[in-house]
Amino acid sequence: AQKVTQAQTEISVVEKEDVTLDCVYETRDTTYYLFWYKQPPSGELVFLIRRNSFDEQNEISGRYSWNFQKSTSSFNFTITASQVVDSAVYFCALSGPNTGNQFYFGTGTSLTVIP
Amino acid sequence: GAVVSQHPSWVICKSGTSVKIECRSLDFQATTMFWYRQFPKQSLMLMATSNEGSKATYEQGVEKDKFLINHASLTLSTLTVTSAHPEDSSFYICSAAAGVTGELFFGEGSRLTVL
């Protein structure tokens, strides 16, 4: 069974602090994809990153970085020097060729950055 | 990148009326589209998988007679909420799979309010 767990429901940080959003997944597939999406108050899902199961390299994109650890089935997301515009709900998701492209979303983490 | 457009973004209707939401893939053909429903402060729940030229596959607990899905072409899927009631008020999001990359592209979402 596919499952994504985001244990942190809500997080508040003060602007310029670093924050890490946790994501733990479960799958029996050897080939799968992991995603992070940002959902601002407007509701639209904004794609942040896609990582396939064979690529464990960590990735950095500006203030965003992702740590993929297959050994612990985790795909954590860190925002450095947070800004007010980072305030949103962040979803981690799992999909794969064996799921027919169906996405399995975590419950989301609501991040509030306080100015 | 691939674009998925949803229309309308907002809709308010009276109880008992039917509402149609359109989901279009603008620059690619999508044999499969997905419809999600999101309640406030909750994650996205998959409602159904829409396949071009065939009947949609509904998730357990989703009433297929209430949420009619039509996928008549490779670029358009529609969700019709029939005889809408206040409990149907929600945020509906569609997505489309482009190719075999495992990536989904999401529409902007449609916020339905039933009075």
CSV table of C-alpha atoms in Angstrom, one decimal:
chain,number,residue,atom,x,y,z
A,1,ALA,CA,0.0,0.0,0.0
A,2,GLN,CA,1.1,3.5,-0.7
A,3,LYS,CA,1.1,6.0,2.1
A,4,VAL,CA,2.6,9.4,2.8
A,5,THR,CA,2.9,10.8,6.3
A,6,GLN,CA,3.5,14.4,7.2
A,7,ALA,CA,3.5,14.4,10.9
A,8,GLN,CA,3.8,18.1,11.3
A,9,THR,CA,0.3,19.7,11.0
A,10,GLU,CA,1.3,23.3,11.6
A,11,ILE,CA,4.6,25.0,12.0
A,12,SER,CA,5.3,28.7,12.8
A,13,VAL,CA,8.7,30.3,12.4
A,14,VAL,CA,10.0,33.8,12.6
A,15,GLU,CA,11.2,35.3,9.4
A,16,LYS,CA,14.8,34.3,8.4
A,17,GLU,CA,14.7,31.2,10.5
A,18,ASP,CA,15.3,27.8,8.7
A,19,VAL,CA,12.5,25.3,8.8
A,20,THR,CA,12.4,21.6,7.8
A,21,LEU,CA,9.2,19.9,6.8
A,22,ASP,CA,9.2,16.2,7.2
A,23,CYS,CA,7.8,13.6,4.9
A,24,VAL,CA,7.8,9.8,5.4
A,25,TYR,CA,6.5,7.5,2.7
A,26,GLU,CA,5.5,3.8,2.4
A,27,THR,CA,5.6,1.8,-0.8
A,28,ARG,CA,6.5,-1.7,-2.0
A,29,ASP,CA,7.4,-0.5,-5.4
A,30,THR,CA,11.0,-0.2,-6.4
A,31,THR,CA,10.3,2.5,-8.9
A,32,TYR,CA,8.4,5.5,-7.6
A,33,TYR,CA,8.4,9.3,-7.6
A,34,LEU,CA,8.2,11.7,-4.8
A,35,PHE,CA,7.0,15.3,-5.0
A,36,TRP,CA,6.6,18.4,-3.0
A,37,TYR,CA,3.9,20.9,-3.7
A,38,LYS,CA,3.1,24.3,-2.2
A,39,GLN,CA,-0.5,25.5,-1.8
A,40,PRO,CA,-0.8,29.2,-1.1
A,41,PRO,CA,-4.1,30.6,0.2
A,42,SER,CA,-5.3,31.0,-3.4
A,43,GLY,CA,-5.5,27.2,-3.6
A,44,GLU,CA,-3.5,26.5,-6.7
A,45,LEU,CA,-0.9,23.7,-6.2
A,46,VAL,CA,2.6,24.9,-7.1
A,47,PHE,CA,5.0,22.2,-8.2
A,48,LEU,CA,8.3,22.4,-6.3
A,49,ILE,CA,10.2,19.2,-7.0
A,50,ARG,CA,10.0,15.7,-8.3
A,51,ARG,CA,12.5,13.0,-7.4
A,52,ASN,CA,12.6,9.4,-8.6
A,53,SER,CA,13.5,6.5,-6.5
A,54,PHE,CA,16.8,5.9,-8.2
A,55,ASP,CA,18.2,9.3,-7.6
A,56,GLU,CA,19.1,9.8,-4.0
A,57,GLN,CA,21.1,13.0,-4.6
A,58,ASN,CA,20.0,15.8,-2.4
A,59,GLU,CA,18.9,18.9,-4.3
A,60,ILE,CA,19.2,22.6,-3.6
A,61,SER,CA,17.2,25.3,-5.4
A,62,GLY,CA,17.8,28.7,-4.0
A,63,ARG,CA,16.5,28.7,-0.5
A,64,TYR,CA,14.9,25.3,-0.9
A,65,SER,CA,16.7,22.0,-0.4
A,66,TRP,CA,15.5,18.4,-0.2
A,67,ASN,CA,17.0,15.4,1.6
A,68,PHE,CA,16.0,12.1,0.1
A,69,GLN,CA,16.9,9.1,2.3
A,70,LYS,CA,15.7,5.7,1.1
A,71,SER,CA,17.0,4.0,4.2
A,72,THR,CA,14.5,5.8,6.3
A,73,SER,CA,11.9,6.3,3.5
A,74,SER,CA,12.0,10.1,4.1
A,75,PHE,CA,12.0,13.0,1.7
A,76,ASN,CA,12.4,16.1,3.9
A,77,PHE,CA,12.1,19.7,2.7
A,78,THR,CA,14.1,22.6,4.2
A,79,ILE,CA,13.5,26.2,3.6
A,80,THR,CA,16.5,28.4,4.7
A,81,ALA,CA,16.1,32.0,5.7
A,82,SER,CA,12.3,31.8,5.5
A,83,GLN,CA,10.2,34.6,4.2
A,84,VAL,CA,6.6,35.6,4.8
A,85,VAL,CA,5.8,34.6,1.2
A,86,ASP,CA,6.7,31.0,2.1
A,87,SER,CA,3.6,30.9,4.3
A,88,ALA,CA,1.5,28.2,2.7
A,89,VAL,CA,0.4,24.5,3.0
A,90,TYR,CA,3.0,22.1,1.8
A,91,PHE,CA,2.1,18.7,0.5
A,92,CYS,CA,4.4,15.7,0.0
A,93,ALA,CA,3.2,13.2,-2.5
A,94,LEU,CA,4.1,9.8,-3.9
A,95,SER,CA,3.3,8.2,-7.3
A,96,GLY,CA,4.7,5.6,-9.6
A,97,PRO,CA,4.2,3.6,-12.7
A,98,ASN,CA,2.5,0.9,-10.8
A,99,THR,CA,-0.1,3.3,-9.4
A,100,GLY,CA,-1.3,4.4,-12.8
A,101,ASN,CA,0.1,7.9,-12.1
A,102,GLN,CA,-2.3,8.2,-9.1
A,103,PHE,CA,-0.9,10.5,-6.5
A,104,TYR,CA,-0.9,9.7,-2.8
A,105,PHE,CA,-0.8,12.9,-0.8
A,106,GLY,CA,0.3,13.5,2.7
A,107,THR,CA,-2.0,15.5,5.0
A,108,GLY,CA,0.0,18.6,4.5
A,109,THR,CA,2.0,20.9,6.7
A,110,SER,CA,0.7,24.5,7.2
A,111,LEU,CA,3.7,26.8,7.5
A,112,THR,CA,3.3,30.3,8.9
A,113,VAL,CA,6.3,32.6,8.7
A,114,ILE,CA,5.9,35.5,11.1
A,115,PRO,CA,7.4,38.8,10.1
B,1,GLY,CA,5.8,23.3,-18.9
B,2,ALA,CA,2.5,21.6,-19.3
B,3,VAL,CA,-0.5,23.5,-18.4
B,4,VAL,CA,-3.8,22.4,-17.1
B,5,SER,CA,-6.7,24.9,-17.0
B,6,GLN,CA,-9.8,24.7,-14.8
B,7,HIS,CA,-12.9,26.6,-15.2
B,8,PRO,CA,-14.7,28.2,-13.4
B,9,SER,CA,-12.4,29.2,-10.5
B,10,TRP,CA,-15.3,30.2,-8.3
B,11,VAL,CA,-18.9,29.2,-8.5
B,12,ILE,CA,-21.8,29.8,-6.2
B,13,CYS,CA,-25.1,28.1,-6.8
B,14,LYS,CA,-28.4,27.3,-5.2
B,15,SER,CA,-29.1,24.0,-3.6
B,16,GLY,CA,-30.6,21.6,-6.1
B,17,THR,CA,-28.9,22.9,-9.1
B,18,SER,CA,-26.1,21.2,-11.1
B,19,VAL,CA,-22.7,22.7,-11.7
B,20,LYS,CA,-20.2,21.7,-14.4
B,21,ILE,CA,-16.4,22.2,-13.9
B,22,GLU,CA,-14.1,21.9,-16.9
B,23,CYS,CA,-10.5,20.7,-16.9
B,24,ARG,CA,-8.4,21.2,-20.0
B,25,SER,CA,-4.9,20.2,-20.8
B,26,LEU,CA,-3.7,23.1,-22.9
B,27,ASP,CA,-0.5,21.9,-24.6
B,28,PHE,CA,-0.6,18.2,-24.3
B,29,GLN,CA,-2.9,15.2,-24.6
B,30,ALA,CA,-4.0,13.6,-21.4
B,31,THR,CA,-5.5,10.1,-21.7
B,32,THR,CA,-5.9,10.2,-17.9
B,33,MET,CA,-7.2,12.9,-15.7
B,34,PHE,CA,-7.8,12.9,-12.0
B,35,TRP,CA,-10.4,14.7,-9.9
B,36,TYR,CA,-9.7,15.6,-6.3
B,37,ARG,CA,-11.7,17.2,-3.6
B,38,GLN,CA,-10.2,19.2,-0.8
B,39,PHE,CA,-12.1,20.3,2.3
B,40,PRO,CA,-10.7,23.3,4.3
B,41,LYS,CA,-7.5,22.5,6.0
B,42,GLN,CA,-7.4,19.0,4.7
B,43,SER,CA,-5.5,17.1,2.1
B,44,LEU,CA,-6.5,16.3,-1.4
B,45,MET,CA,-8.8,13.3,-1.7
B,46,LEU,CA,-8.9,11.5,-5.0
B,47,MET,CA,-12.5,11.2,-6.2
B,48,ALA,CA,-12.1,9.5,-9.5
B,49,THR,CA,-9.8,8.7,-12.4
B,50,SER,CA,-11.1,9.8,-15.7
B,51,ASN,CA,-10.0,7.9,-18.8
B,52,GLU,CA,-10.6,9.3,-22.3
B,53,GLY,CA,-13.3,7.4,-24.1
B,54,SER,CA,-14.3,5.2,-21.2
B,55,LYS,CA,-16.1,5.3,-17.9
B,56,ALA,CA,-14.5,7.0,-15.0
B,57,THR,CA,-13.2,4.9,-12.1
B,58,TYR,CA,-14.6,6.2,-8.8
B,59,GLU,CA,-12.9,5.9,-5.4
B,60,GLN,CA,-14.8,4.1,-2.7
B,61,GLY,CA,-17.4,6.3,-1.1
B,62,VAL,CA,-17.8,8.7,-4.0
B,63,GLU,CA,-21.3,8.7,-5.6
B,64,LYS,CA,-20.9,8.3,-9.3
B,65,ASP,CA,-24.4,9.4,-9.9
B,66,LYS,CA,-23.8,12.6,-8.1
B,67,PHE,CA,-20.4,13.4,-9.5
B,68,LEU,CA,-20.6,12.8,-13.2
B,69,ILE,CA,-17.4,12.7,-15.0
B,70,ASN,CA,-17.0,12.9,-18.8
B,71,HIS,CA,-13.7,12.6,-20.6
B,72,ALA,CA,-14.8,13.0,-24.2
B,73,SER,CA,-11.5,14.1,-25.7
B,74,LEU,CA,-7.8,13.9,-24.9
B,75,THR,CA,-7.8,17.5,-23.7
B,76,LEU,CA,-11.0,17.9,-21.8
B,77,SER,CA,-12.6,16.3,-18.8
B,78,THR,CA,-15.7,17.6,-17.0
B,79,LEU,CA,-17.0,17.1,-13.5
B,80,THR,CA,-20.7,17.8,-13.0
B,81,VAL,CA,-22.0,18.0,-9.5
B,82,THR,CA,-25.7,17.1,-9.8
B,83,SER,CA,-28.4,18.4,-7.5
B,84,ALA,CA,-25.8,20.1,-5.4
B,85,HIS,CA,-26.3,20.6,-1.7
B,86,PRO,CA,-24.4,22.7,0.9
B,87,GLU,CA,-22.3,19.7,1.9
B,88,ASP,CA,-20.9,19.5,-1.6
B,89,SER,CA,-19.3,22.9,-1.1
B,90,SER,CA,-15.6,22.3,-1.5
B,91,PHE,CA,-12.5,22.9,-3.5
B,92,TYR,CA,-12.3,20.7,-6.5
B,93,ILE,CA,-9.0,20.2,-8.3
B,94,CYS,CA,-8.2,18.3,-11.5
B,95,SER,CA,-4.9,17.0,-12.7
B,96,ALA,CA,-3.6,15.4,-15.9
B,97,ALA,CA,-0.8,13.1,-16.5
B,98,ALA,CA,1.6,14.0,-19.3
B,99,GLY,CA,3.4,11.1,-20.8
B,100,VAL,CA,5.1,8.5,-18.6
B,101,THR,CA,7.2,10.7,-16.4
B,102,GLY,CA,5.0,10.1,-13.4
B,103,GLU,CA,4.4,13.8,-13.1
B,104,LEU,CA,0.9,15.3,-12.7
B,105,PHE,CA,0.0,18.8,-13.7
B,106,PHE,CA,-2.7,20.4,-11.6
B,107,GLY,CA,-5.4,22.8,-12.5
B,108,GLU,CA,-6.0,26.0,-10.6
B,109,GLY,CA,-8.9,24.5,-8.7
B,110,SER,CA,-12.6,25.4,-8.6
B,111,ARG,CA,-14.2,26.6,-5.4
B,112,LEU,CA,-17.8,25.5,-5.2
B,113,THR,CA,-20.2,27.1,-2.7
B,114,VAL,CA,-23.7,25.8,-2.5
B,115,LEU,CA,-26.2,28.0,-0.8
